[in-house]
């Protein structure tokens, strides 16, 4: 069924969830130990999250008006990996007989432009996140949709499940949680997007 409108929560849950997935083991270790995000949300972070919920609910409502149902919104929890890594995706949608996991993000101008031009290559955290949700939900494809906050422009892409990619990330998290593994930082193509600056300011010239 379509399900009820979900209730936003603004508390911090210790540890790492699917929303904290990233294609770097060291960054996920830092998320797991609580060093990346503070224990308490700032007022601005709470407002940003609330704003994101508002845009998502608008999208769901607008789709309903044209006969497209965003489903499973009251049964979205997934658990992946041996260490029971939890997560909650945004919904599912069925189009032309094909079921897709649906993930939605509201973006400002710069981020929306990057997404339209480069897709999830410019958002490795979102790529890891949506792959984790698909593993947990059993879906083989996802529609990742972005909305421009100011213009109401929408843009979406279809993301296929990549088992080798996401299996490595889940294994890293399992080792961190179950074996107390402390990975070393490694310089890679994702350093530009990470924010930890382990190797100083990193520029991306690959484009």
mmCIF file of C-alpha atoms in Angstrom:
data_model
loop_
_atom_site.group_PDB
_atom_site.id
_atom_site.type_symbol
_atom_site.label_atom_id
_atom_site.label_comp_id
_atom_site.label_asym_id
_atom_site.label_seq_id
_atom_site.Cartn_x
_atom_site.Cartn_y
_atom_site.Cartn_z
ATOM 1 C CA UNK A 1 0.000 0.000 0.000
ATOM 2 C CA UNK A 2 0.881 3.634 -0.194
ATOM 3 C CA UNK A 3 1.244 3.832 3.571
ATOM 4 C CA UNK A 4 0.980 6.707 5.946
ATOM 5 C CA UNK A 5 3.120 9.814 6.019
ATOM 6 C CA UNK A 6 6.230 8.984 7.977
ATOM 7 C CA UNK A 7 7.194 10.922 11.050
ATOM 8 C CA UNK A 8 10.571 12.671 10.940
ATOM 9 C CA UNK A 9 13.003 12.067 13.790
ATOM 10 C CA UNK A 10 15.836 14.388 14.690
ATOM 11 C CA UNK A 11 17.803 12.427 17.277
ATOM 12 C CA UNK A 12 21.253 10.966 16.768
ATOM 13 C CA UNK A 13 21.509 7.171 16.898
ATOM 14 C CA UNK A 14 25.036 5.988 17.817
ATOM 15 C CA UNK A 15 27.007 3.979 15.288
ATOM 16 C CA UNK A 16 26.754 3.762 11.524
ATOM 17 C CA UNK A 17 23.616 3.185 9.503
ATOM 18 C CA UNK A 18 23.092 2.741 5.765
ATOM 19 C CA UNK A 19 22.720 6.518 5.441
ATOM 20 C CA UNK A 20 26.349 6.783 6.589
ATOM 21 C CA UNK A 21 27.719 4.467 3.895
ATOM 22 C CA UNK A 22 30.613 5.829 1.864
ATOM 23 C CA UNK A 23 33.148 4.101 -0.424
ATOM 24 C CA UNK A 24 35.949 4.706 2.087
ATOM 25 C CA UNK A 25 36.441 2.429 5.084
ATOM 26 C CA UNK A 26 38.251 5.053 7.152
ATOM 27 C CA UNK A 27 35.479 7.619 6.772
ATOM 28 C CA UNK A 28 32.886 5.060 7.856
ATOM 29 C CA UNK A 29 35.025 4.182 10.862
ATOM 30 C CA UNK A 30 35.026 7.852 11.852
ATOM 31 C CA UNK A 31 31.241 7.949 11.430
ATOM 32 C CA UNK A 32 30.916 4.791 13.527
ATOM 33 C CA UNK A 33 32.944 6.296 16.382
ATOM 34 C CA UNK A 34 30.913 9.497 16.321
ATOM 35 C CA UNK A 35 33.771 11.738 15.180
ATOM 36 C CA UNK A 36 32.139 12.931 11.951
ATOM 37 C CA UNK A 37 28.746 14.014 13.266
ATOM 38 C CA UNK A 38 28.182 15.605 16.636
ATOM 39 C CA UNK A 39 26.061 13.912 19.289
ATOM 40 C CA UNK A 40 23.448 16.654 19.033
ATOM 41 C CA UNK A 41 22.030 18.298 15.941
ATOM 42 C CA UNK A 42 22.508 22.030 15.543
ATOM 43 C CA UNK A 43 19.406 24.196 15.057
ATOM 44 C CA UNK A 44 20.387 24.703 11.400
ATOM 45 C CA UNK A 45 20.741 20.938 10.850
ATOM 46 C CA UNK A 46 17.277 20.388 12.331
ATOM 47 C CA UNK A 47 15.808 23.053 10.036
ATOM 48 C CA UNK A 48 17.581 21.545 7.012
ATOM 49 C CA UNK A 49 16.235 18.076 7.814
ATOM 50 C CA UNK A 50 12.740 19.425 8.357
ATOM 51 C CA UNK A 51 12.952 21.276 5.041
ATOM 52 C CA UNK A 52 14.006 18.058 3.311
ATOM 53 C CA UNK A 53 11.018 16.224 4.779
ATOM 54 C CA UNK A 54 8.713 18.972 3.523
ATOM 55 C CA UNK A 55 10.011 18.731 -0.049
ATOM 56 C CA UNK A 56 9.739 14.941 0.032
ATOM 57 C CA UNK A 57 6.135 15.034 1.226
ATOM 58 C CA UNK A 58 5.336 17.575 -1.492
ATOM 59 C CA UNK A 59 6.757 15.220 -4.113
ATOM 60 C CA UNK A 60 4.732 12.267 -2.795
ATOM 61 C CA UNK A 61 1.553 14.356 -2.767
ATOM 62 C CA UNK A 62 2.112 15.688 -6.284
ATOM 63 C CA UNK A 63 2.719 12.205 -7.660
ATOM 64 C CA UNK A 64 -0.472 10.970 -6.023
ATOM 65 C CA UNK A 65 -2.429 13.658 -7.879
ATOM 66 C CA UNK A 66 -1.302 12.237 -11.233
ATOM 67 C CA UNK A 67 -1.886 8.637 -10.208
ATOM 68 C CA UNK A 68 1.646 7.599 -9.245
ATOM 69 C CA UNK A 69 1.834 6.046 -5.782
ATOM 70 C CA UNK A 70 5.013 6.137 -3.701
ATOM 71 C CA UNK A 71 4.553 2.902 -1.752
ATOM 72 C CA UNK A 72 5.985 1.198 1.322
ATOM 73 C CA UNK A 73 6.383 4.441 3.220
ATOM 74 C CA UNK A 74 5.229 2.810 6.468
ATOM 75 C CA UNK A 75 7.441 -0.257 6.028
ATOM 76 C CA UNK A 76 10.790 1.046 4.826
ATOM 77 C CA UNK A 77 13.266 -0.296 7.355
ATOM 78 C CA UNK A 78 16.058 -2.533 6.074
ATOM 79 C CA UNK A 79 18.856 -4.427 7.808
ATOM 80 C CA UNK A 80 22.012 -5.473 5.957
ATOM 81 C CA UNK A 81 25.253 -7.222 6.822
ATOM 82 C CA UNK A 82 26.224 -9.629 9.584
ATOM 83 C CA UNK A 83 26.353 -6.723 12.028
ATOM 84 C CA UNK A 84 22.713 -5.738 11.367
ATOM 85 C CA UNK A 85 23.266 -2.331 9.804
ATOM 86 C CA UNK A 86 19.896 -0.583 9.746
ATOM 87 C CA UNK A 87 18.494 1.953 7.327
ATOM 88 C CA UNK A 88 15.227 3.402 6.006
ATOM 89 C CA UNK A 89 14.698 4.171 2.333
ATOM 90 C CA UNK A 90 12.181 6.749 1.104
ATOM 91 C CA UNK A 91 9.719 4.493 -0.711
ATOM 92 C CA UNK A 92 9.011 2.321 -3.732
ATOM 93 C CA UNK A 93 7.306 3.059 -7.018
ATOM 94 C CA UNK A 94 6.005 0.785 -9.779
ATOM 95 C CA UNK A 95 6.185 2.110 -13.343
ATOM 96 C CA UNK A 96 5.201 0.093 -16.422
ATOM 97 C CA UNK A 97 5.133 -3.047 -14.329
ATOM 98 C CA UNK A 98 8.677 -2.564 -12.980
ATOM 99 C CA UNK A 99 9.239 -1.976 -9.265
ATOM 100 C CA UNK A 100 11.901 0.498 -8.205
ATOM 101 C CA UNK A 101 13.212 1.657 -4.875
ATOM 102 C CA UNK A 102 12.640 5.429 -4.715
ATOM 103 C CA UNK A 103 15.140 7.748 -3.071
ATOM 104 C CA UNK A 104 14.533 11.485 -2.943
ATOM 105 C CA UNK A 105 16.772 14.468 -2.166
ATOM 106 C CA UNK A 106 16.032 18.193 -2.206
ATOM 107 C CA UNK A 107 19.036 20.167 -3.446
ATOM 108 C CA UNK A 108 20.232 23.732 -3.746
ATOM 109 C CA UNK A 109 21.290 25.181 -7.086
ATOM 110 C CA UNK A 110 24.920 24.039 -7.067
ATOM 111 C CA UNK A 111 24.181 20.495 -5.958
ATOM 112 C CA UNK A 112 21.237 20.134 -8.355
ATOM 113 C CA UNK A 113 23.408 21.285 -11.282
ATOM 114 C CA UNK A 114 26.116 18.786 -10.322
ATOM 115 C CA UNK A 115 23.570 15.984 -10.081
ATOM 116 C CA UNK A 116 22.061 16.797 -13.487
ATOM 117 C CA UNK A 117 25.490 16.869 -15.103
ATOM 118 C CA UNK A 118 27.312 14.048 -13.318
ATOM 119 C CA UNK A 119 24.677 11.936 -11.599
ATOM 120 C CA UNK A 120 25.792 10.071 -8.495
ATOM 121 C CA UNK A 121 29.437 10.244 -9.554
ATOM 122 C CA UNK A 122 29.372 13.615 -7.789
ATOM 123 C CA UNK A 123 27.646 12.118 -4.725
ATOM 124 C CA UNK A 124 29.487 8.919 -3.696
ATOM 125 C CA UNK A 125 27.774 8.896 -0.318
ATOM 126 C CA UNK A 126 24.356 8.863 -1.943
ATOM 127 C CA UNK A 127 25.479 6.111 -4.313
ATOM 128 C CA UNK A 128 26.626 3.929 -1.422
ATOM 129 C CA UNK A 129 23.451 4.696 0.502
ATOM 130 C CA UNK A 130 21.029 3.779 -2.291
ATOM 131 C CA UNK A 131 22.991 0.606 -3.059
ATOM 132 C CA UNK A 132 22.692 -0.412 0.581
ATOM 133 C CA UNK A 133 18.970 0.200 0.567
ATOM 134 C CA UNK A 134 18.556 -1.980 -2.529
ATOM 135 C CA UNK A 135 20.444 -4.845 -0.893
ATOM 136 C CA UNK A 136 18.173 -4.609 2.123
ATOM 137 C CA UNK A 137 14.926 -4.225 0.194
ATOM 138 C CA UNK A 138 15.633 -6.813 -2.481
ATOM 139 C CA UNK A 139 15.200 -4.346 -5.340
ATOM 140 C CA UNK A 140 17.431 -4.540 -8.411
ATOM 141 C CA UNK A 141 16.971 -0.930 -9.528
ATOM 142 C CA UNK A 142 16.344 2.411 -7.876
ATOM 143 C CA UNK A 143 15.041 5.743 -9.076
ATOM 144 C CA UNK A 144 17.158 8.448 -7.474
ATOM 145 C CA UNK A 145 15.294 11.723 -7.750
ATOM 146 C CA UNK A 146 16.373 15.247 -6.937
ATOM 147 C CA UNK A 147 14.285 18.387 -6.660
ATOM 148 C CA UNK A 148 15.643 21.903 -7.041
ATOM 149 C CA UNK A 149 14.433 23.737 -3.945
ATOM 150 C CA UNK A 150 13.918 27.102 -5.628
ATOM 151 C CA UNK A 151 12.646 26.305 -9.130
ATOM 152 C CA UNK A 152 10.685 23.068 -8.440
ATOM 153 C CA UNK A 153 12.666 21.419 -11.256
ATOM 154 C CA UNK A 154 12.934 17.640 -10.928
ATOM 155 C CA UNK A 155 15.603 15.322 -12.277
ATOM 156 C CA UNK A 156 15.983 11.584 -11.777
ATOM 157 C CA UNK A 157 18.185 8.694 -12.844
ATOM 158 C CA UNK A 158 17.819 4.910 -12.674
ATOM 159 C CA UNK A 159 20.517 3.236 -10.587
ATOM 160 C CA UNK A 160 21.133 -0.508 -11.068
ATOM 161 C CA UNK A 161 22.194 -2.662 -8.129
ATOM 162 C CA UNK A 162 25.973 -3.185 -8.075
ATOM 163 C CA UNK A 163 26.644 -6.188 -5.844
ATOM 164 C CA UNK A 164 30.491 -6.164 -5.935
ATOM 165 C CA UNK A 165 30.535 -2.436 -5.074
ATOM 166 C CA UNK A 166 28.117 -2.553 -2.140
ATOM 167 C CA UNK A 167 29.342 -5.921 -0.808
ATOM 168 C CA UNK A 168 32.764 -4.391 -0.173
ATOM 169 C CA UNK A 169 31.245 -1.481 1.738
ATOM 170 C CA UNK A 170 29.072 -3.773 3.871
ATOM 171 C CA UNK A 171 32.098 -5.974 4.606
ATOM 172 C CA UNK A 172 34.051 -2.942 5.777
ATOM 173 C CA UNK A 173 31.280 -1.938 8.171
ATOM 174 C CA UNK A 174 30.907 -5.508 9.456
ATOM 175 C CA UNK A 175 34.652 -5.649 10.175
ATOM 176 C CA UNK A 176 34.525 -2.277 11.939
ATOM 177 C CA UNK A 177 31.567 -3.287 14.103
ATOM 178 C CA UNK A 178 32.299 -6.966 14.733
ATOM 179 C CA UNK A 179 36.100 -7.169 14.629
ATOM 180 C CA UNK A 180 36.956 -3.686 15.951
ATOM 181 C CA UNK A 181 38.886 -3.062 12.742
ATOM 182 C CA UNK A 182 40.540 0.343 12.532
ATOM 183 C CA UNK A 183 41.207 1.040 8.833
ATOM 184 C CA UNK A 184 43.963 3.374 7.720
ATOM 185 C CA UNK A 185 43.089 6.396 5.590
ATOM 186 C CA UNK A 186 43.874 5.844 1.918
ATOM 187 C CA UNK A 187 44.021 8.528 -0.723
ATOM 188 C CA UNK A 188 41.551 7.765 -3.505
ATOM 189 C CA UNK A 189 39.145 9.312 -6.000
ATOM 190 C CA UNK A 190 36.564 9.949 -3.259
ATOM 191 C CA UNK A 191 38.760 12.165 -1.047
ATOM 192 C CA UNK A 192 37.423 15.275 -2.799
ATOM 193 C CA UNK A 193 33.895 14.462 -1.578
ATOM 194 C CA UNK A 194 34.721 13.105 1.854
ATOM 195 C CA UNK A 195 35.324 16.261 3.860
ATOM 196 C CA UNK A 196 37.783 14.776 6.370
ATOM 197 C CA UNK A 197 40.822 16.200 4.526
ATOM 198 C CA UNK A 198 43.116 13.367 5.630
ATOM 199 C CA UNK A 199 45.571 14.373 2.901
ATOM 200 C CA UNK A 200 44.884 18.098 2.892
ATOM 201 C CA UNK A 201 42.658 19.881 0.392
ATOM 202 C CA UNK A 202 41.977 17.572 -2.543
ATOM 203 C CA UNK A 203 40.949 18.700 -6.016
ATOM 204 C CA UNK A 204 39.124 16.556 -8.546
ATOM 205 C CA UNK A 205 40.452 16.976 -12.098
ATOM 206 C CA UNK A 206 38.866 13.792 -13.474
ATOM 207 C CA UNK A 207 36.035 15.695 -15.176
#
